[in-house]
Coordinates of C-alpha atoms in Angstrom, one line a residue:
M14 CA 0.0 0.0 0.0
K15 CA 2.8 2.4 0.9
K16 CA 4.5 1.5 -2.4
F17 CA 1.3 2.3 -4.3
L18 CA 0.8 5.6 -2.5
K19 CA 4.5 6.4 -3.3
I20 CA 3.9 5.7 -7.0
V21 CA 0.8 7.9 -7.0
A22 CA 2.6 10.7 -5.3
I23 CA 5.5 10.5 -7.8
V24 CA 3.1 10.5 -10.8
A25 CA 1.2 13.5 -9.3
V26 CA 4.5 15.4 -8.8
V27 CA 5.6 14.6 -12.4
L28 CA 2.2 15.7 -13.8
I29 CA 2.3 18.9 -11.9
A30 CA 5.9 19.5 -12.9
V31 CA 5.0 18.9 -16.5
A32 CA 2.0 21.3 -16.2
L33 CA 4.4 23.9 -14.8
V34 CA 7.4 23.4 -17.0
V35 CA 5.9 22.7 -20.4
P36 CA 4.0 26.1 -20.6
L37 CA 7.2 27.9 -19.5
A38 CA 9.3 26.1 -22.1
L39 CA 6.8 26.7 -24.9
K40 CA 5.8 30.2 -24.1
S41 CA 8.6 32.0 -25.8
K42 CA 8.5 29.7 -28.9
V43 CA 4.7 30.0 -29.2
G44 CA 5.0 33.8 -29.0
D45 CA 7.6 33.9 -31.8
I46 CA 5.4 31.6 -33.9
V47 CA 2.4 33.8 -33.4
K48 CA 4.3 37.0 -34.4
K49 CA 5.9 35.3 -37.4
E50 CA 2.6 33.9 -38.7
A51 CA 0.9 37.3 -38.2
G52 CA 3.7 39.0 -40.2
E53 CA 3.2 36.6 -43.1
L54 CA -0.6 37.0 -43.2
L55 CA -1.1 40.7 -42.4
T56 CA 0.2 44.0 -43.8
A57 CA -0.3 45.5 -40.3
E58 CA 2.4 45.2 -37.6
V59 CA 1.3 43.0 -34.8
D60 CA 3.0 43.0 -31.4
F61 CA 2.3 42.1 -27.8
R62 CA 4.0 42.5 -24.5
S63 CA 3.6 38.9 -23.1
L64 CA 2.0 35.6 -23.8
D65 CA 1.2 33.1 -21.0
L66 CA 0.2 29.5 -21.2
S67 CA -1.2 27.6 -18.2
L68 CA -2.6 24.1 -17.5
L69 CA -3.3 24.7 -13.8
R70 CA -4.9 28.2 -13.5
H71 CA -8.3 26.9 -14.6
F72 CA -7.7 23.1 -14.3
P73 CA -9.1 20.9 -15.8
H74 CA -9.1 23.6 -18.5
A75 CA -6.1 25.1 -20.3
S76 CA -5.8 28.9 -20.6
V77 CA -3.9 31.3 -22.8
E78 CA -3.4 35.0 -21.9
L79 CA -2.1 37.7 -24.2
E80 CA -1.2 41.1 -22.8
G81 CA -0.4 44.4 -24.5
L82 CA -1.6 43.5 -28.0
T83 CA -1.2 46.2 -30.7
V84 CA -2.1 46.2 -34.4
V85 CA -0.5 49.2 -36.3
C86 CA -1.6 49.9 -39.8
A87 CA 0.6 50.2 -42.9
A88 CA 0.2 52.8 -45.7
P89 CA -2.0 54.8 -46.4
F90 CA -2.7 54.7 -42.7
E91 CA 0.9 54.2 -41.7
G92 CA 1.5 54.8 -38.0
D93 CA -2.3 54.6 -37.0
T94 CA -3.2 52.0 -34.4
L95 CA -6.1 50.0 -35.6
A96 CA -6.5 48.1 -32.3
S97 CA -4.9 47.7 -28.9
V98 CA -5.9 45.3 -26.2
G99 CA -4.8 45.4 -22.6
R100 CA -5.5 41.6 -22.0
I101 CA -7.1 38.7 -23.8
S102 CA -7.8 35.5 -21.8
V103 CA -9.1 32.3 -23.4
V104 CA -10.0 29.2 -21.4
V105 CA -10.4 25.9 -23.3
D106 CA -11.8 22.6 -22.0
L107 CA -8.6 20.5 -21.8
M108 CA -10.3 17.2 -22.6
S109 CA -11.9 18.6 -25.7
L110 CA -8.4 18.9 -27.2
F111 CA -8.1 15.1 -27.3
G112 CA -11.6 14.3 -28.7
D113 CA -13.0 14.4 -32.2
S114 CA -16.1 16.4 -31.5
G115 CA -14.3 19.8 -31.6
Y116 CA -12.9 22.2 -29.1
E117 CA -15.0 23.8 -26.4
V118 CA -14.1 27.4 -25.4
T119 CA -15.6 28.0 -22.0
K120 CA -14.4 31.5 -21.3
L121 CA -13.2 34.5 -23.3
L122 CA -12.2 37.8 -21.7
V123 CA -11.1 40.9 -23.6
D124 CA -10.1 43.8 -21.4
K125 CA -9.4 47.4 -22.3
A126 CA -9.7 47.0 -26.1
H127 CA -9.4 50.1 -28.2
L128 CA -10.6 50.0 -31.8
H129 CA -10.2 52.9 -34.2
A130 CA -11.8 52.2 -37.6
R131 CA -11.6 54.7 -40.5
K132 CA -12.7 54.9 -44.1
L133 CA -11.1 57.5 -46.4
A134 CA -13.0 59.5 -49.0
D135 CA -11.5 57.2 -51.8
G136 CA -13.0 54.1 -50.1
S137 CA -9.8 52.9 -48.5
V138 CA -10.3 51.3 -45.0
N139 CA -7.8 50.8 -42.3
W140 CA -9.1 47.4 -41.3
D141 CA -8.2 45.8 -44.7
V142 CA -5.0 44.3 -43.3
M143 CA -4.9 40.9 -45.0
K144 CA -2.1 40.4 -47.5
P145 CA -3.3 39.4 -51.0
S146 CA -2.6 35.7 -51.8
D147 CA -0.1 35.0 -54.6
E148 CA -1.6 31.6 -55.2
P149 CA -4.6 31.2 -57.5
A150 CA -7.8 30.2 -55.7
E151 CA -8.4 26.5 -55.8
E152 CA -11.8 25.0 -56.3
K153 CA -12.8 23.1 -53.2
E154 CA -15.1 20.2 -53.1
P155 CA -18.3 21.0 -51.2
A156 CA -18.3 19.5 -47.7
E157 CA -20.8 16.8 -47.0
A158 CA -24.0 18.2 -45.7
D159 CA -24.0 16.0 -42.7
E160 CA -20.3 16.4 -41.8
P161 CA -20.0 17.7 -38.3
S162 CA -18.2 20.9 -37.5
A163 CA -14.6 20.5 -36.5
F164 CA -14.9 23.4 -34.1
R165 CA -17.4 23.8 -31.3
L166 CA -17.8 27.1 -29.6
R167 CA -19.8 27.0 -26.4
M168 CA -19.6 30.3 -24.6
R169 CA -20.3 30.0 -21.0
D170 CA -18.7 33.4 -20.1
V171 CA -17.7 35.9 -22.7
R172 CA -16.8 39.4 -21.5
L173 CA -15.7 42.6 -23.2
S174 CA -14.9 45.2 -20.6
E175 CA -13.9 48.9 -20.8
A176 CA -13.7 48.9 -24.6
V177 CA -13.4 52.1 -26.6
V178 CA -14.7 52.0 -30.2
R179 CA -14.3 54.9 -32.8
Y180 CA -15.5 54.9 -36.4
K181 CA -14.8 57.7 -38.9
D182 CA -16.1 57.7 -42.5
D183 CA -14.7 60.5 -44.6
S184 CA -16.8 59.5 -47.7
T185 CA -20.1 60.1 -46.0
G186 CA -19.3 62.3 -43.0
M187 CA -20.4 59.6 -40.6
R188 CA -18.9 59.5 -37.1
A189 CA -19.6 57.1 -34.3
G190 CA -18.1 56.2 -31.0
V191 CA -18.6 54.7 -27.6
D192 CA -16.4 55.0 -24.5
P193 CA -16.5 52.7 -22.6
L194 CA -18.4 49.5 -23.8
D195 CA -19.0 46.5 -21.5
L196 CA -20.6 43.3 -23.0
R197 CA -21.4 39.8 -21.8
L198 CA -22.6 37.0 -24.1
S199 CA -23.5 33.4 -23.4
G200 CA -24.9 30.6 -25.4
D201 CA -24.0 27.5 -27.3
L202 CA -22.6 28.6 -30.6
S203 CA -21.9 25.0 -31.8
G204 CA -25.4 24.0 -32.7
E205 CA -27.6 25.1 -35.5
R206 CA -30.0 26.9 -33.2
S207 CA -29.5 28.5 -29.8
D208 CA -30.8 31.1 -27.4
L209 CA -28.1 33.8 -27.0
D210 CA -28.2 36.0 -23.9
L211 CA -26.7 39.4 -24.4
R212 CA -26.1 42.1 -21.8
L213 CA -24.5 45.4 -22.9
E214 CA -23.7 48.8 -21.3
A215 CA -22.5 51.6 -23.6
H216 CA -21.6 55.0 -22.3
R217 CA -20.8 58.3 -24.0
L218 CA -22.4 57.0 -27.2
S219 CA -22.2 59.4 -30.1
Y220 CA -23.4 59.3 -33.8
A221 CA -23.1 62.0 -36.5
A222 CA -24.1 61.8 -40.1
G223 CA -23.4 64.4 -42.8
G224 CA -21.8 66.7 -40.1
V225 CA -25.0 66.7 -38.0
A226 CA -24.7 65.2 -34.5
L227 CA -27.8 62.9 -34.0
L228 CA -26.6 61.4 -30.7
R229 CA -24.0 62.7 -28.2
D230 CA -22.9 61.4 -24.9
A231 CA -25.8 59.0 -24.5
D232 CA -26.0 56.0 -22.3
L233 CA -27.4 52.6 -23.6
T234 CA -28.1 49.5 -21.7
A235 CA -29.4 46.3 -23.3
D236 CA -30.6 42.9 -21.9
V237 CA -31.5 40.8 -25.0
T238 CA -32.3 37.2 -25.7
L239 CA -31.9 36.2 -29.3
D240 CA -33.4 33.2 -31.0
A241 CA -30.3 32.4 -33.1
D242 CA -30.6 30.4 -36.3
L243 CA -26.9 29.9 -36.7
K244 CA -27.1 27.8 -39.8
N245 CA -28.9 30.6 -41.7
K246 CA -27.4 33.4 -39.7
R247 CA -30.8 34.7 -38.8
F248 CA -31.4 36.3 -35.4
T249 CA -34.9 37.0 -34.0
F250 CA -35.5 39.3 -31.1
S251 CA -37.6 37.3 -28.7
D252 CA -37.2 38.8 -25.2
N253 CA -35.3 42.0 -24.8
R254 CA -35.2 45.4 -23.1
L255 CA -33.3 48.5 -24.2
I256 CA -32.8 51.8 -22.3
L257 CA -31.4 54.8 -24.1
N258 CA -30.7 57.4 -21.4
A259 CA -34.1 57.5 -19.7
I260 CA -36.1 55.9 -22.6
A261 CA -37.1 52.3 -22.2
L262 CA -37.6 50.5 -25.6
S263 CA -38.1 47.0 -27.0
L264 CA -37.1 45.5 -30.3
D265 CA -39.3 43.3 -32.5
G266 CA -38.3 41.6 -35.7
W267 CA -35.3 39.9 -37.1
V268 CA -31.9 40.4 -38.7
A269 CA -30.2 38.0 -41.1
L270 CA -26.5 38.2 -41.9
A271 CA -24.7 37.2 -45.2
D272 CA -21.2 37.7 -46.5
D273 CA -22.0 41.0 -48.3
R274 CA -25.3 42.1 -47.0
T275 CA -27.6 42.3 -44.0
E276 CA -31.3 41.8 -44.3
M277 CA -33.7 43.1 -41.6
D278 CA -37.2 43.8 -40.5
V279 CA -37.0 45.6 -37.2
R280 CA -39.4 47.9 -35.3
V281 CA -38.7 49.8 -32.2
N282 CA -41.6 49.8 -29.7
S283 CA -42.1 51.7 -26.5
S284 CA -45.0 51.0 -24.2
K285 CA -44.5 54.3 -22.4
V286 CA -42.4 57.3 -23.5
E287 CA -42.7 60.5 -21.5
F288 CA -41.6 63.9 -22.8
R289 CA -39.1 64.0 -19.9
D290 CA -37.5 60.9 -21.3
V291 CA -37.0 62.5 -24.7
L292 CA -35.3 65.5 -23.0
S293 CA -32.8 63.0 -21.6
L294 CA -31.4 62.6 -25.1
V295 CA -30.3 66.3 -25.0
P296 CA -27.0 66.5 -23.1
A297 CA -27.7 70.0 -21.9
F298 CA -30.8 68.7 -20.0
Y299 CA -29.5 65.2 -19.0
T300 CA -26.4 66.5 -17.3
R301 CA -27.9 69.5 -15.4
D302 CA -30.2 68.6 -12.4
F303 CA -32.1 66.1 -14.5
E304 CA -33.6 64.4 -11.4
N305 CA -35.2 67.7 -10.5
L306 CA -36.8 68.2 -13.9
T307 CA -40.6 67.7 -14.3
A308 CA -42.2 67.5 -17.7
S309 CA -45.5 66.8 -19.3
G310 CA -47.1 66.5 -22.7
Q311 CA -48.4 64.0 -25.2
L312 CA -45.6 62.3 -27.1
T313 CA -45.5 59.6 -29.8
L314 CA -42.3 57.9 -31.0
D315 CA -42.1 55.3 -33.7
A316 CA -39.2 53.8 -35.7
W317 CA -38.7 50.9 -38.1
A318 CA -36.2 49.6 -40.7
K319 CA -36.9 47.0 -43.4
G320 CA -34.8 45.8 -46.3
V321 CA -31.2 45.3 -47.2
L322 CA -28.0 47.0 -45.9
A323 CA -25.2 46.3 -48.3
G324 CA -22.3 48.6 -49.1
D325 CA -23.9 52.1 -49.8
R326 CA -27.4 50.6 -50.0
L327 CA -29.6 51.4 -47.1
P328 CA -32.8 49.6 -46.0
A329 CA -36.1 51.5 -46.0
F330 CA -36.5 53.3 -42.6
E331 CA -38.7 55.9 -40.9
T332 CA -38.5 57.6 -37.6
T333 CA -41.3 60.0 -36.4
L334 CA -41.5 62.1 -33.3
A335 CA -44.5 64.3 -32.3
V336 CA -45.0 66.4 -29.1
R337 CA -48.2 68.1 -28.2
D338 CA -48.6 70.6 -25.3
G339 CA -45.2 69.8 -23.9
S340 CA -43.7 71.6 -21.0
F341 CA -40.8 71.3 -18.5
K342 CA -39.8 73.0 -15.3
Y343 CA -36.9 72.7 -12.9
A344 CA -38.0 72.4 -9.2
S345 CA -35.4 75.0 -8.2
L346 CA -36.5 77.7 -10.7
P347 CA -39.6 80.0 -10.8
K348 CA -40.7 79.6 -14.4
A349 CA -41.4 76.9 -17.0
V350 CA -41.1 76.4 -20.7
T351 CA -44.6 75.7 -22.1
G352 CA -46.5 75.1 -25.3
I353 CA -43.8 72.8 -26.8
T354 CA -45.0 71.5 -30.2
I355 CA -42.8 69.3 -32.4
D356 CA -43.5 67.4 -35.6
A357 CA -40.4 65.7 -36.9
R358 CA -39.8 62.9 -39.4
A359 CA -36.7 61.3 -41.0
A360 CA -37.2 58.7 -43.7
N361 CA -35.7 56.8 -46.6
P362 CA -37.6 54.6 -49.1
G363 CA -34.6 52.3 -49.4
G364 CA -31.6 52.6 -51.6
T365 CA -28.9 55.3 -51.2
A366 CA -28.4 57.8 -48.4
D367 CA -29.2 60.6 -50.8
A368 CA -32.8 59.5 -50.7
T369 CA -33.0 60.4 -47.0
T370 CA -35.4 63.2 -46.1
V371 CA -35.7 65.2 -42.9
D372 CA -38.8 67.2 -42.2
M373 CA -39.7 69.3 -39.2
P374 CA -42.6 71.5 -40.2
T375 CA -43.5 72.6 -36.7
F376 CA -41.3 73.6 -33.8
A377 CA -42.7 76.0 -31.2
L378 CA -42.4 76.9 -27.5
T379 CA -43.0 79.7 -25.1
M380 CA -40.2 80.5 -22.6
A381 CA -41.1 82.7 -19.7
G382 CA -43.6 84.6 -21.9
N383 CA -41.3 84.7 -25.0
A384 CA -42.7 82.8 -28.0
L385 CA -40.4 81.0 -30.5
R386 CA -41.3 79.1 -33.6
G387 CA -39.3 77.5 -36.5
S388 CA -39.3 74.9 -39.2
F389 CA -36.8 72.9 -41.2
S390 CA -36.6 70.4 -44.0
A391 CA -33.8 68.8 -46.0
A392 CA -33.5 66.4 -48.9
T393 CA -30.8 64.9 -51.2
P394 CA -28.1 65.4 -48.5
M395 CA -25.3 63.6 -50.4
S396 CA -25.6 64.9 -54.0
D397 CA -27.0 68.4 -53.7
L398 CA -28.5 69.4 -50.3
R399 CA -31.9 71.0 -50.7
F400 CA -32.9 72.9 -47.6
K401 CA -35.6 75.2 -46.2
A402 CA -35.5 76.8 -42.8
A403 CA -37.3 79.5 -40.9
A404 CA -37.1 81.0 -37.4
A405 CA -39.0 83.8 -35.7
G406 CA -39.5 85.0 -32.1
K407 CA -38.2 87.1 -29.3
V408 CA -35.9 85.9 -26.5
D409 CA -35.4 87.8 -23.2
L410 CA -32.0 86.4 -22.2
G411 CA -32.5 87.6 -18.7
A412 CA -35.4 85.1 -18.4
V413 CA -33.2 82.1 -19.4
K414 CA -31.9 81.8 -15.8
E415 CA -35.6 81.5 -14.7
V416 CA -36.2 78.4 -16.7
Y417 CA -32.7 76.7 -17.0
P418 CA -30.0 76.4 -14.4
L419 CA -27.1 78.3 -15.9
G420 CA -24.9 78.1 -12.7
D421 CA -22.8 80.9 -11.2
S422 CA -20.3 81.0 -14.0
I423 CA -22.5 82.8 -16.5
A424 CA -24.9 85.7 -16.4
L425 CA -27.1 86.9 -19.3
A426 CA -29.3 89.9 -20.0
G427 CA -30.9 91.6 -23.0
V428 CA -33.3 91.0 -25.8
V429 CA -32.8 89.2 -29.2
T430 CA -35.5 89.5 -31.8
A431 CA -35.4 87.5 -35.1
D432 CA -37.6 86.8 -38.1
M433 CA -35.6 85.0 -40.8
Q434 CA -36.2 82.5 -43.7
A435 CA -33.9 80.7 -46.1
S436 CA -34.3 78.1 -48.8
G437 CA -32.3 76.8 -51.7
R438 CA -29.8 74.3 -53.0
M439 CA -26.2 73.8 -52.0
S440 CA -25.1 73.8 -55.7
D441 CA -26.5 77.4 -56.1
I442 CA -24.4 78.5 -53.1
E443 CA -21.2 76.9 -54.4
R444 CA -21.7 78.6 -57.8
E445 CA -22.8 81.9 -56.2
R446 CA -26.1 81.9 -58.0
Y447 CA -27.7 83.9 -55.3
E448 CA -30.7 84.8 -57.4
A449 CA -31.8 81.2 -57.0
I450 CA -31.7 81.3 -53.2
A451 CA -34.5 82.7 -51.1
A452 CA -33.2 84.4 -47.9
S453 CA -34.7 87.3 -46.0
G454 CA -35.2 88.6 -42.5
R455 CA -33.8 90.8 -39.8
L456 CA -32.0 90.1 -36.5
T457 CA -31.9 92.7 -33.7
V458 CA -30.0 92.6 -30.4
E459 CA -30.5 95.2 -27.7
G460 CA -29.0 95.6 -24.3
V461 CA -27.3 92.2 -24.2
T462 CA -24.9 91.4 -21.4
A463 CA -22.9 88.2 -21.0
A464 CA -20.6 87.6 -18.1
L465 CA -18.5 84.5 -18.1
A466 CA -16.1 83.5 -15.3
G467 CA -12.5 84.5 -16.0
L468 CA -13.4 86.6 -19.1
P469 CA -14.1 90.3 -19.5
E470 CA -17.8 91.3 -19.4
V471 CA -19.4 91.7 -22.9
K472 CA -22.1 94.3 -23.5
V473 CA -23.9 94.7 -26.8
R474 CA -25.7 98.0 -26.7
R475 CA -27.4 97.5 -30.0
A476 CA -26.9 95.4 -33.1
A477 CA -29.1 95.3 -36.2
M478 CA -28.6 93.0 -39.2
S479 CA -30.6 92.4 -42.3
V480 CA -30.4 89.2 -44.5
S481 CA -30.5 88.8 -48.2
P482 CA -29.3 85.8 -50.4
A483 CA -26.1 87.6 -51.3
A484 CA -25.1 89.3 -48.1
L485 CA -25.6 90.1 -44.4
T486 CA -25.8 93.8 -43.8
L487 CA -24.7 95.0 -40.4
S488 CA -26.2 98.4 -40.2
E489 CA -25.0 99.1 -36.6
L490 CA -23.1 97.3 -33.8
G491 CA -22.1 98.8 -30.5
V492 CA -20.1 96.5 -28.2
T493 CA -18.2 96.9 -24.9
V494 CA -15.7 94.2 -23.9
G495 CA -14.3 94.9 -20.5
R496 CA -12.9 98.5 -20.8
S497 CA -12.7 98.3 -24.6
D498 CA -15.5 99.7 -26.8
I499 CA -16.1 98.8 -30.4
E500 CA -18.6 100.1 -33.0
A501 CA -18.9 98.6 -36.4
S502 CA -20.9 98.5 -39.6
G503 CA -20.5 96.8 -42.9
T504 CA -21.5 94.0 -45.3
L505 CA -20.5 90.3 -45.5
S506 CA -21.1 88.3 -48.7
N507 CA -21.1 84.5 -49.3
Y508 CA -22.0 84.0 -45.7
I509 CA -24.0 80.8 -46.5
G510 CA -21.1 79.2 -48.2
Y511 CA -18.8 80.2 -45.3
L512 CA -21.1 78.6 -42.7
L513 CA -22.0 75.5 -44.6
R514 CA -19.1 74.7 -46.9
D515 CA -16.1 76.6 -45.3
Q516 CA -15.9 78.8 -48.4
T517 CA -14.4 82.3 -48.3
L518 CA -16.3 85.1 -46.4
R519 CA -16.0 88.4 -48.2
G520 CA -17.0 91.9 -47.3
R521 CA -16.1 95.2 -45.7
L522 CA -16.1 96.2 -42.1
D523 CA -15.6 99.7 -40.6
V524 CA -14.5 99.6 -37.0
R525 CA -14.3 102.4 -34.5
S526 CA -13.0 102.4 -30.9
S527 CA -11.9 105.0 -28.4
L528 CA -10.0 102.4 -26.3
L529 CA -8.8 98.9 -27.3
D530 CA -7.2 97.2 -24.3
L531 CA -5.5 94.2 -25.9
N532 CA -3.9 93.2 -22.6
E533 CA -7.4 92.6 -21.1
L534 CA -8.8 91.0 -24.2
L535 CA -5.9 88.5 -24.6
G536 CA -5.8 87.8 -20.8
D537 CA -2.0 88.4 -20.6
A538 CA -1.9 91.6 -18.6
S539 CA -1.8 92.0 -14.9
E540 CA -4.3 94.2 -13.1
A541 CA -4.8 97.3 -15.4
S542 CA -4.7 100.8 -14.1
A543 CA -8.0 102.6 -13.6
D544 CA -6.6 105.5 -15.6
T545 CA -7.0 104.7 -19.3
G546 CA -4.1 106.9 -20.2
A547 CA -1.6 104.7 -18.2
A548 CA 0.1 101.7 -19.7
A549 CA -0.8 98.3 -18.4
A550 CA 1.7 96.5 -16.2
P551 CA 4.4 94.5 -17.9
A552 CA 3.4 91.0 -18.8
D553 CA 5.5 87.9 -18.8
T554 CA 6.7 87.6 -22.4
A555 CA 7.1 83.8 -22.1
A556 CA 3.3 83.6 -21.8
M557 CA 2.7 85.5 -25.0
R558 CA 0.9 83.6 -27.7
A559 CA 0.0 84.3 -31.3
V560 CA -3.5 85.5 -32.1
V561 CA -5.2 83.0 -34.4
V562 CA -6.9 84.8 -37.4
P563 CA -9.9 82.8 -38.7
Q564 CA -9.3 81.1 -42.1
N565 CA -11.0 81.9 -45.4
L566 CA -11.5 85.6 -44.8
D567 CA -11.3 88.2 -47.6
L568 CA -12.2 91.4 -45.8
A569 CA -11.5 95.0 -46.3
L570 CA -11.1 96.6 -42.9
G571 CA -11.3 100.3 -42.1
A572 CA -10.3 101.1 -38.5
S573 CA -10.3 104.2 -36.5
L574 CA -8.7 103.4 -33.1
K575 CA -8.0 106.3 -30.8
K576 CA -6.0 104.4 -28.2
I577 CA -4.5 100.9 -28.0
L578 CA -2.9 99.3 -24.9
F579 CA -0.6 96.4 -25.6
Q580 CA 2.0 95.1 -23.2
K581 CA 4.0 98.2 -22.1
M582 CA 3.0 100.2 -25.2
V583 CA 0.3 102.9 -25.5
L584 CA -0.6 103.6 -29.1
D585 CA -2.5 106.8 -29.8

């Protein structure tokens, strides 16, 4: 008996020694092989800090851990990091390595992954990192229909934690991102059909299309069960719950994946959407005392997508939002915003992004007794943007603090009155065919004061501007910034192209000032003397910085400046 126990002990020691020594002996060689194979297959440069093999950490399972993985792109994205991962951990059922029914991956952990995907205007993408094969493709005999899969993937615990994803498409102007992203997935991916459980948390979610931010700094959580037909790659939403900021939604329908296309028939449903919940999608509301915000009103929200997503082809989709008699009020403030009415619709019949239309015929509200109204529509956004917009109303800036918590760092006062309309096509703007553009209206500013912490107080005594398709005419402007006073008048042409297409802004401005204190405006001077005839205190020349002149300006400037203070100089 003692001899038997001694043999068992020796065998156990040998097995443990093998389990400890073999991974240590193979670790360096395996790491070199992985880097060599990656270099032969990929144009990108693949590197990692360490690779660890273990037969004991998850016994009776084997584990592989990879730390500090980086994938750096080659030309035309040379030097850009496509992906970096803090740690990848894979646990495999050790016994499945010796069977003939495939391998069973029981755990996959990806920690601190950063993915930066980009598409250039010419269609080049930075994730196309596979080297082209020099060998002609060989025709392969079709596999037997009843042949079992050589690889079984049963996910008992799959985690993606603290991931950061960025996507930039220069060809369409699309931008998307999430930071961070946490995901857990479980389900048997080895069979033809399975229920997959998905839990997701995405923070600071953003999406922009055509230069317009449609979503910014949103939070999304999802608890979804998918009926997965893995053979046909068709996934049906069976039991799920989504929360976007404060909006609870559910998904009905299905999505089918193919090599070059995605088919779908999906509808977003919400049993209860409050107007307050919609306000949660606006970062300015969601980040400022949102818990103390009360809101009311009738709201309807509906969205669906049906068809094929493939390349530049989009499925048909429609999103509608309507608000009737909406209002909101912060508990800490005396007044409310009332009479909110919104009708908005975005749709595409299916096909190209250029077929997308956006229409908001009605937008109106009353803020502390001041009524505002507006409308907007747009079509053919990719080929030749066709737009129509109008805005009219009166805003008492002093009343803003009575309906919205500005905080102690900003103070506003004064009245802004506007009544403006514009419509036309982007091609007419680019070719300066102003006769084809309809633009008219007037903007008046009176007694406006803006005080921001750390900056000189700005006072606009009066400003009046008229609008035509060809030019903005500034008939008068009187501004005081700290101790400096400025009066101006003039005309600016091609303002629409400057605002929308970054074209050159042309015109003439006549500026007059009795005192221009550049030390105060640039923030480089110490406490200035109360006597305007005295020079400002010397400034630290090491802190001087260049004044950045805005680009694309072709302006004739006439200036009459009676006194300028700059550093130790007094210019009369």
